[in-house]
Amino acid sequence: MSTTQQSRVVVHSKLTVVSSRPVKAGTAHAFTALDHAMGLHTLHVVFYYNHKLFGCFDLDPLRLSLSETLSLHPPVTGRIAQKPDGNWEVKCTDAGVRVFMARVGTTLDEWLRSADGSEERLLTVWDDMPDDPSTWSPYRIQINEFEGGGAAIGVSCTHMHADPTCVTLLVKAWTETHRKQAIAHPLLVGESSALGGRPVDQDIIKTKSAAAYYEAKSMAAKTPLPEKKISTATFKFSSAMIKQGLLQIHKTCPEANPFDLLAAVFWTSIARLKPPKNGTKHSLSICTGFRKKLCSGWHYGNALHFSMLSVADVEEEERANGLGHVAGAVHRHVWSQKEEEFWSGVDWFGSQKGEEGKFGAAFRMYGPELTCVSMEHMNEKEPLMYAAMFDKDKKPAHVSYHVGNVEGEGLIMVMPAPEGGLGRMVMVTLPEEELAQLCEAQPILSLKPTMLLSGKQA
């Protein structure tokens, strides 16, 4: 690069956007036990657009449509406060959302070719929740304008507030409001629509594996992990290449879908970089969304389920029996996670309350084992994130998802590609030296990915 990374993104102003209609006095939004469990993490989503979105944002119709959207989601503009029982809630005071304006000293196309995951962070605001969050904006929006007319909208929030699906639907609602369209996937806000009102079922906790896994995960989180410099790379796979990959494993795993294939490819490739120690197993924590399965509608907050898949030696399994066997193990594991497993996890978090009703302490949910996030549930008639169009038929060129405070073996996120169909994007966060090796792994290169935001010069 001819300029330093820091100089390519310059924040030049900030403002506060409030709801178009005042919130009813005394309104509050209680976080669920699962929301509290995600409290150590932050979430950062970047929507890239090839065309110019804004004139002067202070007076632009997009600001008006944002205000209208915020009026439908009071927790977004509120401030976090602690209840008498020690748990967190949002006081829906309509204090507003902080909006930062920035310029990027390059074109969007050049940025996608030459920036890396570390530089992409500059397009969003990275803040951990302070000890006293009473005046702190838990949502921050950064609007980045590229040379030549492109734009990127970076949305950041506490993971306690929302998961990737929730943030995606918030932005999508903003775009639909701007286009004066009905909101296709309205988020339900309130205790009645969340997971917090259900009594804990001790029988499910005792008989299902999810509770045992979360218990072990919470104990493992107490052991400090060595700090490593991490990096992120993005791989784009076409529908044609995913179809070819699925055909190659069809004999051993005819039911495989794109997630099964890519989870197997990346898991085995990463396993080659860090073999099991002294006979320990290779483990993969698989994260899936369960809104559609447990909730009547798209509720605001978190609806993620983590479960563990372990293989004695995933690299040897792939070498001896073929990639299809590993993909089959992933497929069977994901499909074995039924409603009672989801409720077992939800109820375990709810059962961790102390005598005064305070939920258990948050712990690292992404890690310490390698974690793989599936966003297959966001692939409807068209991928939900690529339906976030401020102008008709002008969908995002790319959407990135980052999770803050990830520790341990690394993070893989598999999501739909802009063209839909079988195409997929994979974002991988690993220790820097491992990521460099992974980008040269032949099983991945055989699927002919396009590299984005990986620091690669064209």
GROMACS .gro file of C-alpha atoms in nm:
model
  458
    1MET     CA    1   0.000   0.000   0.000
    2SER     CA    2   0.122   0.348  -0.075
    3THR     CA    3  -0.030   0.487   0.245
    4THR     CA    4  -0.056   0.349   0.595
    5GLN     CA    5  -0.366   0.153   0.692
    6GLN     CA    6  -0.467   0.412   0.948
    7SER     CA    7  -0.464   0.694   0.692
    8ARG     CA    8  -0.703   0.520   0.453
    9VAL     CA    9  -0.999   0.552   0.691
   10VAL     CA   10  -1.050   0.893   0.850
   11VAL     CA   11  -1.346   0.964   1.080
   12HIS     CA   12  -1.433   1.329   1.032
   13SER     CA   13  -1.756   1.381   1.227
   14LYS     CA   14  -2.014   1.220   1.453
   15LEU     CA   15  -2.373   1.283   1.550
   16THR     CA   16  -2.660   1.122   1.738
   17VAL     CA   17  -2.974   0.994   1.566
   18VAL     CA   18  -3.289   0.948   1.774
   19SER     CA   19  -3.625   0.786   1.703
   20SER     CA   20  -3.883   0.970   1.498
   21ARG     CA   21  -4.141   0.902   1.773
   22PRO     CA   22  -4.074   0.919   2.148
   23VAL     CA   23  -4.067   0.600   2.352
   24LYS     CA   24  -4.329   0.553   2.622
   25ALA     CA   25  -4.186   0.662   2.958
   26GLY     CA   26  -4.066   0.374   3.175
   27THR     CA   27  -4.020   0.128   2.887
   28ALA     CA   28  -3.744  -0.127   2.952
   29HIS     CA   29  -3.610  -0.432   2.770
   30ALA     CA   30  -3.482  -0.720   2.985
   31PHE     CA   31  -3.195  -0.930   2.854
   32THR     CA   32  -3.245  -1.307   2.865
   33ALA     CA   33  -3.007  -1.553   3.029
   34LEU     CA   34  -2.866  -1.636   2.685
   35ASP     CA   35  -2.817  -1.265   2.610
   36HIS     CA   36  -2.619  -1.230   2.932
   37ALA     CA   37  -2.405  -1.531   2.839
   38MET     CA   38  -2.291  -1.354   2.520
   39GLY     CA   39  -2.188  -1.044   2.716
   40LEU     CA   40  -1.809  -1.076   2.671
   41HIS     CA   41  -1.839  -1.052   2.293
   42THR     CA   42  -1.911  -0.768   2.053
   43LEU     CA   43  -2.057  -0.786   1.703
   44HIS     CA   44  -1.955  -0.587   1.395
   45VAL     CA   45  -2.129  -0.610   1.057
   46VAL     CA   46  -2.021  -0.421   0.743
   47PHE     CA   47  -2.251  -0.375   0.443
   48TYR     CA   48  -2.070  -0.266   0.124
   49TYR     CA   49  -2.249  -0.085  -0.160
   50ASN     CA   50  -2.108  -0.011  -0.505
   51HIS     CA   51  -2.309   0.307  -0.549
   52LYS     CA   52  -2.328   0.641  -0.370
   53LEU     CA   53  -2.579   0.633  -0.086
   54PHE     CA   54  -2.565   0.973   0.074
   55GLY     CA   55  -2.558   1.342   0.009
   56CYS     CA   56  -2.522   1.525   0.338
   57PHE     CA   57  -2.633   1.272   0.601
   58ASP     CA   58  -2.748   1.551   0.835
   59LEU     CA   59  -3.026   1.632   0.587
   60ASP     CA   60  -3.042   1.311   0.386
   61PRO     CA   61  -3.362   1.099   0.360
   62LEU     CA   62  -3.155   0.804   0.483
   63ARG     CA   63  -3.125   0.973   0.822
   64LEU     CA   64  -3.502   1.019   0.833
   65SER     CA   65  -3.560   0.653   0.749
   66LEU     CA   66  -3.309   0.550   1.018
   67SER     CA   67  -3.503   0.755   1.275
   68GLU     CA   68  -3.825   0.586   1.166
   69THR     CA   69  -3.664   0.242   1.193
   70LEU     CA   70  -3.528   0.319   1.540
   71SER     CA   71  -3.878   0.406   1.660
   72LEU     CA   72  -3.975   0.043   1.593
   73HIS     CA   73  -3.682  -0.093   1.799
   74PRO     CA   74  -3.660   0.096   2.133
   75PRO     CA   75  -3.373  -0.116   2.279
   76VAL     CA   76  -3.142   0.008   2.002
   77THR     CA   77  -3.160   0.371   2.117
   78GLY     CA   78  -3.169   0.299   2.492
   79ARG     CA   79  -2.893   0.273   2.751
   80ILE     CA   80  -2.787  -0.029   2.954
   81ALA     CA   81  -2.856  -0.025   3.329
   82GLN     CA   82  -2.833  -0.275   3.613
   83LYS     CA   83  -3.146  -0.397   3.786
   84PRO     CA   84  -3.169  -0.455   4.163
   85ASP     CA   85  -3.109  -0.829   4.110
   86GLY     CA   86  -2.777  -0.752   3.937
   87ASN     CA   87  -2.893  -0.838   3.584
   88TRP     CA   88  -2.870  -0.599   3.290
   89GLU     CA   89  -3.159  -0.436   3.108
   90VAL     CA   90  -3.206  -0.155   2.857
   91LYS     CA   91  -3.373   0.163   2.974
   92CYS     CA   92  -3.553   0.267   2.656
   93THR     CA   93  -3.496   0.638   2.701
   94ASP     CA   94  -3.445   0.717   2.332
   95ALA     CA   95  -3.099   0.852   2.404
   96GLY     CA   96  -3.013   0.776   2.042
   97VAL     CA   97  -2.754   0.594   1.834
   98ARG     CA   98  -2.407   0.735   1.773
   99VAL     CA   99  -2.332   0.775   1.403
  100PHE     CA  100  -1.976   0.831   1.282
  101MET     CA  101  -1.893   0.966   0.937
  102ALA     CA  102  -1.568   0.859   0.766
  103ARG     CA  103  -1.388   0.885   0.434
  104VAL     CA  104  -1.183   0.602   0.286
  105GLY     CA  105  -0.887   0.703   0.069
  106THR     CA  106  -0.938   0.443  -0.204
  107THR     CA  107  -1.210   0.295  -0.423
  108LEU     CA  108  -1.435   0.016  -0.301
  109ASP     CA  109  -1.298  -0.235  -0.554
  110GLU     CA  110  -0.940  -0.161  -0.450
  111TRP     CA  111  -1.037  -0.185  -0.084
  112LEU     CA  112  -1.190  -0.529  -0.127
  113ARG     CA  113  -0.873  -0.643  -0.306
  114SER     CA  114  -0.607  -0.491  -0.082
  115ALA     CA  115  -0.747  -0.439   0.269
  116ASP     CA  116  -0.717  -0.713   0.529
  117GLY     CA  117  -0.936  -0.810   0.822
  118SER     CA  118  -0.744  -0.586   1.059
  119GLU     CA  119  -0.794  -0.280   0.838
  120GLU     CA  120  -1.159  -0.365   0.785
  121ARG     CA  121  -1.208  -0.316   1.158
  122LEU     CA  122  -1.156   0.055   1.096
  123LEU     CA  123  -1.493   0.067   0.917
  124THR     CA  124  -1.674  -0.004   1.245
  125VAL     CA  125  -1.645   0.116   1.604
  126TRP     CA  126  -1.482  -0.132   1.843
  127ASP     CA  127  -1.575  -0.055   2.204
  128ASP     CA  128  -1.624  -0.296   2.491
  129MET     CA  129  -1.902  -0.205   2.731
  130PRO     CA  130  -1.764   0.026   3.004
  131ASP     CA  131  -1.810  -0.042   3.375
  132ASP     CA  132  -2.073   0.232   3.381
  133PRO     CA  133  -2.272   0.209   3.055
  134SER     CA  134  -2.544   0.457   3.157
  135THR     CA  135  -2.440   0.715   2.895
  136TRP     CA  136  -2.275   0.477   2.647
  137SER     CA  137  -2.440   0.400   2.312
  138PRO     CA  138  -2.451   0.018   2.281
  139TYR     CA  139  -2.512   0.055   1.906
  140ARG     CA  140  -2.273   0.252   1.686
  141ILE     CA  141  -2.308   0.308   1.312
  142GLN     CA  142  -2.016   0.419   1.098
  143ILE     CA  143  -2.087   0.544   0.746
  144ASN     CA  144  -1.780   0.517   0.525
  145GLU     CA  145  -1.761   0.684   0.183
  146PHE     CA  146  -1.510   0.550  -0.071
  147GLU     CA  147  -1.352   0.739  -0.354
  148GLY     CA  148  -1.560   0.700  -0.669
  149GLY     CA  149  -1.896   0.671  -0.495
  150GLY     CA  150  -1.903   0.340  -0.305
  151ALA     CA  151  -2.003   0.320   0.061
  152ALA     CA  152  -1.983   0.086   0.358
  153ILE     CA  153  -2.215   0.093   0.658
  154GLY     CA  154  -2.057  -0.059   0.967
  155VAL     CA  155  -2.289  -0.151   1.256
  156SER     CA  156  -2.143  -0.241   1.596
  157CYS     CA  157  -2.317  -0.352   1.914
  158THR     CA  158  -2.277  -0.563   2.223
  159HIS     CA  159  -2.343  -0.930   2.152
  160MET     CA  160  -2.565  -0.917   2.462
  161HIS     CA  161  -2.802  -0.703   2.253
  162ALA     CA  162  -2.811  -0.902   1.931
  163ASP     CA  163  -2.670  -1.187   1.722
  164PRO     CA  164  -2.575  -1.166   1.351
  165THR     CA  165  -2.927  -1.243   1.231
  166CYS     CA  166  -3.077  -0.973   1.452
  167VAL     CA  167  -2.833  -0.704   1.332
  168THR     CA  168  -2.889  -0.809   0.971
  169LEU     CA  169  -3.266  -0.774   1.007
  170LEU     CA  170  -3.227  -0.431   1.172
  171VAL     CA  171  -3.031  -0.300   0.874
  172LYS     CA  172  -3.268  -0.472   0.632
  173ALA     CA  173  -3.562  -0.302   0.808
  174TRP     CA  174  -3.383   0.033   0.768
  175THR     CA  175  -3.348  -0.022   0.392
  176GLU     CA  176  -3.710  -0.130   0.354
  177THR     CA  177  -3.831   0.172   0.551
  178HIS     CA  178  -3.618   0.395   0.327
  179ARG     CA  179  -3.778   0.241   0.016
  180LYS     CA  180  -4.123   0.280   0.177
  181GLN     CA  181  -4.174  -0.097   0.168
  182ALA     CA  182  -4.332  -0.317   0.432
  183ILE     CA  183  -4.077  -0.474   0.667
  184ALA     CA  184  -4.060  -0.835   0.551
  185HIS     CA  185  -3.898  -0.978   0.866
  186PRO     CA  186  -4.007  -0.757   1.158
  187LEU     CA  187  -3.818  -0.809   1.482
  188LEU     CA  188  -4.037  -0.877   1.783
  189VAL     CA  189  -3.928  -0.671   2.083
  190GLY     CA  190  -4.038  -0.755   2.436
  191GLU     CA  191  -4.034  -1.031   2.694
  192SER     CA  192  -4.330  -1.208   2.535
  193SER     CA  193  -4.136  -1.260   2.212
  194ALA     CA  194  -3.803  -1.356   2.369
  195LEU     CA  195  -3.674  -1.669   2.541
  196GLY     CA  196  -3.679  -1.529   2.893
  197GLY     CA  197  -4.036  -1.605   2.998
  198ARG     CA  198  -4.015  -1.986   2.988
  199PRO     CA  199  -3.973  -2.174   3.317
  200VAL     CA  200  -3.656  -2.381   3.344
  201ASP     CA  201  -3.706  -2.753   3.270
  202GLN     CA  202  -3.462  -2.945   3.490
  203ASP     CA  203  -3.542  -3.277   3.320
  204ILE     CA  204  -3.425  -3.145   2.982
  205ILE     CA  205  -3.109  -3.005   3.141
  206LYS     CA  206  -3.025  -3.344   3.291
  207THR     CA  207  -3.097  -3.559   2.985
  208LYS     CA  208  -2.960  -3.356   2.691
  209SER     CA  209  -2.599  -3.293   2.593
  210ALA     CA  210  -2.622  -2.915   2.546
  211ALA     CA  211  -2.630  -2.841   2.917
  212ALA     CA  212  -2.326  -3.061   2.983
  213TYR     CA  213  -2.136  -2.890   2.700
  214TYR     CA  214  -2.210  -2.540   2.831
  215GLU     CA  215  -2.110  -2.647   3.181
  216ALA     CA  216  -1.775  -2.773   3.050
  217LYS     CA  217  -1.733  -2.462   2.837
  218SER     CA  218  -1.789  -2.231   3.133
  219MET     CA  219  -1.527  -2.419   3.335
  220ALA     CA  220  -1.274  -2.416   3.048
  221ALA     CA  221  -1.319  -2.040   3.013
  222LYS     CA  222  -1.166  -1.993   3.359
  223THR     CA  223  -0.826  -2.104   3.224
  224PRO     CA  224  -0.639  -1.809   3.068
  225LEU     CA  225  -0.530  -1.863   2.708
  226PRO     CA  226  -0.204  -1.735   2.561
  227GLU     CA  227  -0.244  -1.417   2.360
  228LYS     CA  228  -0.186  -1.459   1.987
  229LYS     CA  229  -0.192  -1.210   1.703
  230ILE     CA  230  -0.491  -1.308   1.492
  231SER     CA  231  -0.585  -1.230   1.133
  232THR     CA  232  -0.896  -1.271   0.920
  233ALA     CA  233  -0.934  -1.373   0.554
  234THR     CA  234  -1.246  -1.402   0.338
  235PHE     CA  235  -1.298  -1.673   0.075
  236LYS     CA  236  -1.571  -1.650  -0.191
  237PHE     CA  237  -1.686  -1.977  -0.350
  238SER     CA  238  -1.903  -1.982  -0.662
  239SER     CA  239  -2.216  -2.194  -0.697
  240ALA     CA  240  -2.046  -2.395  -0.972
  241MET     CA  241  -1.748  -2.491  -0.755
  242ILE     CA  242  -1.963  -2.578  -0.453
  243LYS     CA  243  -2.177  -2.797  -0.679
  244GLN     CA  244  -1.862  -2.968  -0.806
  245GLY     CA  245  -1.741  -3.023  -0.449
  246LEU     CA  246  -2.074  -3.172  -0.345
  247LEU     CA  247  -2.069  -3.409  -0.643
  248GLN     CA  248  -1.724  -3.531  -0.541
  249ILE     CA  249  -1.849  -3.637  -0.197
  250HIS     CA  250  -2.197  -3.746  -0.310
  251LYS     CA  251  -2.121  -4.118  -0.292
  252THR     CA  252  -2.027  -4.108   0.076
  253CYS     CA  253  -2.252  -3.818   0.181
  254PRO     CA  254  -2.540  -3.769  -0.065
  255GLU     CA  255  -2.730  -3.545   0.179
  256ALA     CA  256  -2.445  -3.292   0.224
  257ASN     CA  257  -2.520  -2.922   0.182
  258PRO     CA  258  -2.273  -2.634   0.124
  259PHE     CA  259  -2.218  -2.583   0.497
  260ASP     CA  260  -2.132  -2.950   0.553
  261LEU     CA  261  -1.882  -2.942   0.266
  262LEU     CA  262  -1.710  -2.617   0.366
  263ALA     CA  263  -1.704  -2.698   0.737
  264ALA     CA  264  -1.532  -3.028   0.652
  265VAL     CA  265  -1.284  -2.866   0.411
  266PHE     CA  266  -1.179  -2.592   0.652
  267TRP     CA  267  -1.182  -2.814   0.963
  268THR     CA  268  -0.954  -3.075   0.805
  269SER     CA  269  -0.729  -2.807   0.654
  270ILE     CA  270  -0.689  -2.631   0.989
  271ALA     CA  271  -0.637  -2.965   1.163
  272ARG     CA  272  -0.327  -3.017   0.948
  273LEU     CA  273  -0.186  -2.698   1.096
  274LYS     CA  274  -0.240  -2.805   1.456
  275PRO     CA  275  -0.253  -3.184   1.509
  276PRO     CA  276  -0.409  -3.329   1.825
  277LYS     CA  277  -0.183  -3.339   2.130
  278ASN     CA  278  -0.114  -3.668   2.307
  279GLY     CA  279  -0.414  -3.850   2.167
  280THR     CA  280  -0.669  -3.577   2.233
  281LYS     CA  281  -0.952  -3.542   1.987
  282HIS     CA  282  -1.007  -3.281   1.720
  283SER     CA  283  -1.312  -3.083   1.828
  284LEU     CA  284  -1.532  -2.840   1.640
  285SER     CA  285  -1.785  -2.618   1.816
  286ILE     CA  286  -2.074  -2.567   1.572
  287CYS     CA  287  -2.293  -2.259   1.614
  288THR     CA  288  -2.641  -2.255   1.458
  289GLY     CA  289  -2.941  -2.023   1.483
  290PHE     CA  290  -3.271  -2.151   1.619
  291ARG     CA  291  -3.516  -1.859   1.580
  292LYS     CA  292  -3.725  -2.040   1.320
  293LYS     CA  293  -3.737  -2.359   1.526
  294LEU     CA  294  -3.827  -2.230   1.874
  295CYS     CA  295  -3.981  -1.888   1.827
  296SER     CA  296  -4.302  -1.764   1.668
  297GLY     CA  297  -4.143  -1.491   1.461
  298TRP     CA  298  -3.807  -1.320   1.453
  299HIS     CA  299  -3.745  -1.212   1.811
  300TYR     CA  300  -3.497  -0.940   1.904
  301GLY     CA  301  -3.183  -1.059   2.084
  302ASN     CA  302  -2.983  -1.382   2.069
  303ALA     CA  303  -3.096  -1.720   1.937
  304LEU     CA  304  -2.771  -1.914   1.896
  305HIS     CA  305  -2.694  -2.272   1.991
  306PHE     CA  306  -2.339  -2.408   2.034
  307SER     CA  307  -2.269  -2.782   2.024
  308MET     CA  308  -1.955  -2.996   2.011
  309LEU     CA  309  -1.851  -3.241   1.739
  310SER     CA  310  -1.539  -3.444   1.817
  311VAL     CA  311  -1.339  -3.685   1.601
  312ALA     CA  312  -1.035  -3.881   1.720
  313ASP     CA  313  -0.824  -3.749   1.430
  314VAL     CA  314  -1.020  -3.555   1.171
  315GLU     CA  315  -0.717  -3.535   0.939
  316GLU     CA  316  -0.669  -3.914   0.948
  317GLU     CA  317  -1.045  -3.964   0.902
  318GLU     CA  318  -1.035  -3.753   0.587
  319ARG     CA  319  -0.720  -3.926   0.459
  320ALA     CA  320  -0.850  -4.279   0.522
  321ASN     CA  321  -1.216  -4.245   0.429
  322GLY     CA  322  -1.241  -3.926   0.221
  323LEU     CA  323  -1.377  -3.579   0.281
  324GLY     CA  324  -1.732  -3.709   0.246
  325HIS     CA  325  -1.703  -3.896   0.576
  326VAL     CA  326  -1.609  -3.576   0.760
  327ALA     CA  327  -1.888  -3.384   0.582
  328GLY     CA  328  -2.125  -3.664   0.683
  329ALA     CA  329  -2.021  -3.634   1.047
  330VAL     CA  330  -2.090  -3.258   1.034
  331HIS     CA  331  -2.426  -3.314   0.863
  332ARG     CA  332  -2.544  -3.579   1.110
  333HIS     CA  333  -2.436  -3.368   1.406
  334VAL     CA  334  -2.616  -3.053   1.288
  335TRP     CA  335  -2.934  -3.244   1.208
  336SER     CA  336  -2.923  -3.424   1.545
  337GLN     CA  337  -2.970  -3.092   1.722
  338LYS     CA  338  -3.345  -3.099   1.775
  339GLU     CA  339  -3.580  -2.875   1.970
  340GLU     CA  340  -3.509  -3.035   2.308
  341GLU     CA  341  -3.134  -2.980   2.263
  342PHE     CA  342  -3.195  -2.610   2.197
  343TRP     CA  343  -3.419  -2.581   2.502
  344SER     CA  344  -3.164  -2.772   2.711
  345GLY     CA  345  -2.907  -2.502   2.638
  346VAL     CA  346  -3.152  -2.216   2.699
  347ASP     CA  347  -3.264  -2.374   3.027
  348TRP     CA  348  -2.908  -2.437   3.143
  349PHE     CA  349  -2.833  -2.065   3.119
  350GLY     CA  350  -3.156  -1.990   3.303
  351SER     CA  351  -3.064  -2.238   3.579
  352GLN     CA  352  -2.742  -2.054   3.660
  353LYS     CA  353  -2.922  -1.785   3.860
  354GLY     CA  354  -2.797  -1.714   4.208
  355GLU     CA  355  -3.018  -1.690   4.514
  356GLU     CA  356  -3.107  -1.328   4.442
  357GLY     CA  357  -3.191  -1.399   4.078
  358LYS     CA  358  -2.868  -1.285   3.913
  359PHE     CA  359  -2.771  -1.481   3.601
  360GLY     CA  360  -2.438  -1.660   3.585
  361ALA     CA  361  -2.128  -1.472   3.471
  362ALA     CA  362  -2.069  -1.442   3.097
  363PHE     CA  363  -1.788  -1.652   2.947
  364ARG     CA  364  -1.622  -1.693   2.608
  365MET     CA  365  -1.878  -1.856   2.382
  366TYR     CA  366  -1.656  -1.847   2.071
  367GLY     CA  367  -1.372  -2.075   2.180
  368PRO     CA  368  -1.155  -2.216   2.325
  369GLU     CA  369  -1.204  -2.491   2.064
  370LEU     CA  370  -1.227  -2.411   1.693
  371THR     CA  371  -1.573  -2.264   1.631
  372CYS     CA  372  -1.772  -2.284   1.305
  373VAL     CA  373  -2.080  -2.063   1.260
  374SER     CA  374  -2.353  -2.166   1.015
  375MET     CA  375  -2.568  -1.894   0.858
  376GLU     CA  376  -2.767  -2.138   0.644
  377HIS     CA  377  -3.087  -2.019   0.815
  378MET     CA  378  -3.034  -1.676   0.653
  379ASN     CA  379  -3.050  -1.822   0.301
  380GLU     CA  380  -3.417  -1.783   0.207
  381LYS     CA  381  -3.548  -1.694  -0.142
  382GLU     CA  382  -3.252  -1.461  -0.144
  383PRO     CA  383  -2.988  -1.425   0.128
  384LEU     CA  384  -3.127  -1.195   0.397
  385MET     CA  385  -2.814  -0.981   0.417
  386TYR     CA  386  -2.816  -0.917   0.043
  387ALA     CA  387  -3.181  -0.811   0.054
  388ALA     CA  388  -3.071  -0.498   0.247
  389MET     CA  389  -3.112  -0.261  -0.048
  390PHE     CA  390  -3.146   0.116  -0.002
  391ASP     CA  391  -3.223   0.146  -0.374
  392LYS     CA  392  -3.432  -0.102  -0.570
  393ASP     CA  393  -3.232  -0.390  -0.720
  394LYS     CA  394  -2.900  -0.251  -0.585
  395LYS     CA  395  -2.804  -0.513  -0.330
  396PRO     CA  396  -2.485  -0.501  -0.123
  397ALA     CA  397  -2.165  -0.594  -0.304
  398HIS     CA  398  -2.043  -0.777   0.006
  399VAL     CA  399  -2.132  -0.820   0.375
  400SER     CA  400  -1.875  -0.901   0.647
  401TYR     CA  401  -1.934  -1.027   1.001
  402HIS     CA  402  -1.680  -0.995   1.283
  403VAL     CA  403  -1.706  -1.111   1.646
  404GLY     CA  404  -1.502  -0.932   1.909
  405ASN     CA  405  -1.303  -1.100   2.189
  406VAL     CA  406  -1.266  -1.437   2.016
  407GLU     CA  407  -1.009  -1.659   2.186
  408GLY     CA  408  -0.871  -2.005   2.138
  409GLU     CA  409  -0.832  -2.213   1.822
  410GLY     CA  410  -1.010  -1.980   1.579
  411LEU     CA  411  -1.340  -1.896   1.414
  412ILE     CA  412  -1.496  -2.003   1.081
  413MET     CA  413  -1.812  -1.829   0.957
  414VAL     CA  414  -1.998  -1.978   0.659
  415MET     CA  415  -2.258  -1.751   0.501
  416PRO     CA  416  -2.449  -1.705   0.174
  417ALA     CA  417  -2.277  -1.531  -0.119
  418PRO     CA  418  -2.426  -1.229  -0.302
  419GLU     CA  419  -2.544  -1.436  -0.599
  420GLY     CA  420  -2.735  -1.679  -0.375
  421GLY     CA  421  -2.779  -2.040  -0.483
  422LEU     CA  422  -2.501  -2.271  -0.366
  423GLY     CA  423  -2.243  -1.989  -0.354
  424ARG     CA  424  -2.092  -1.924  -0.012
  425MET     CA  425  -1.860  -1.682   0.165
  426VAL     CA  426  -1.627  -1.810   0.437
  427MET     CA  427  -1.459  -1.577   0.685
  428VAL     CA  428  -1.177  -1.737   0.886
  429THR     CA  429  -1.006  -1.588   1.191
  430LEU     CA  430  -0.689  -1.769   1.303
  431PRO     CA  431  -0.349  -1.694   1.453
  432GLU     CA  432  -0.160  -1.498   1.189
  433GLU     CA  433   0.095  -1.762   1.093
  434GLU     CA  434  -0.171  -2.034   1.065
  435LEU     CA  435  -0.392  -1.820   0.844
  436ALA     CA  436  -0.108  -1.761   0.599
  437GLN     CA  437  -0.064  -2.139   0.565
  438LEU     CA  438  -0.439  -2.197   0.538
  439CYS     CA  439  -0.463  -1.963   0.240
  440GLU     CA  440  -0.227  -2.201   0.055
  441ALA     CA  441  -0.411  -2.522   0.154
  442GLN     CA  442  -0.476  -2.732  -0.157
  443PRO     CA  443  -0.820  -2.866  -0.053
  444ILE     CA  444  -0.941  -2.505  -0.027
  445LEU     CA  445  -0.767  -2.388  -0.345
  446SER     CA  446  -0.918  -2.679  -0.538
  447LEU     CA  447  -1.256  -2.505  -0.500
  448LYS     CA  448  -1.104  -2.197  -0.669
  449PRO     CA  449  -1.206  -1.930  -0.416
  450THR     CA  450  -1.179  -1.558  -0.480
  451MET     CA  451  -0.991  -1.392  -0.195
  452LEU     CA  452  -1.141  -1.074  -0.045
  453LEU     CA  453  -1.019  -0.850   0.237
  454SER     CA  454  -0.714  -1.069   0.281
  455GLY     CA  455  -0.439  -0.815   0.222
  456LYS     CA  456  -0.377  -0.949  -0.130
  457GLN     CA  457  -0.270  -0.704  -0.397
  458ALA     CA  458  -0.425  -0.769  -0.738
   0.00000   0.00000   0.00000
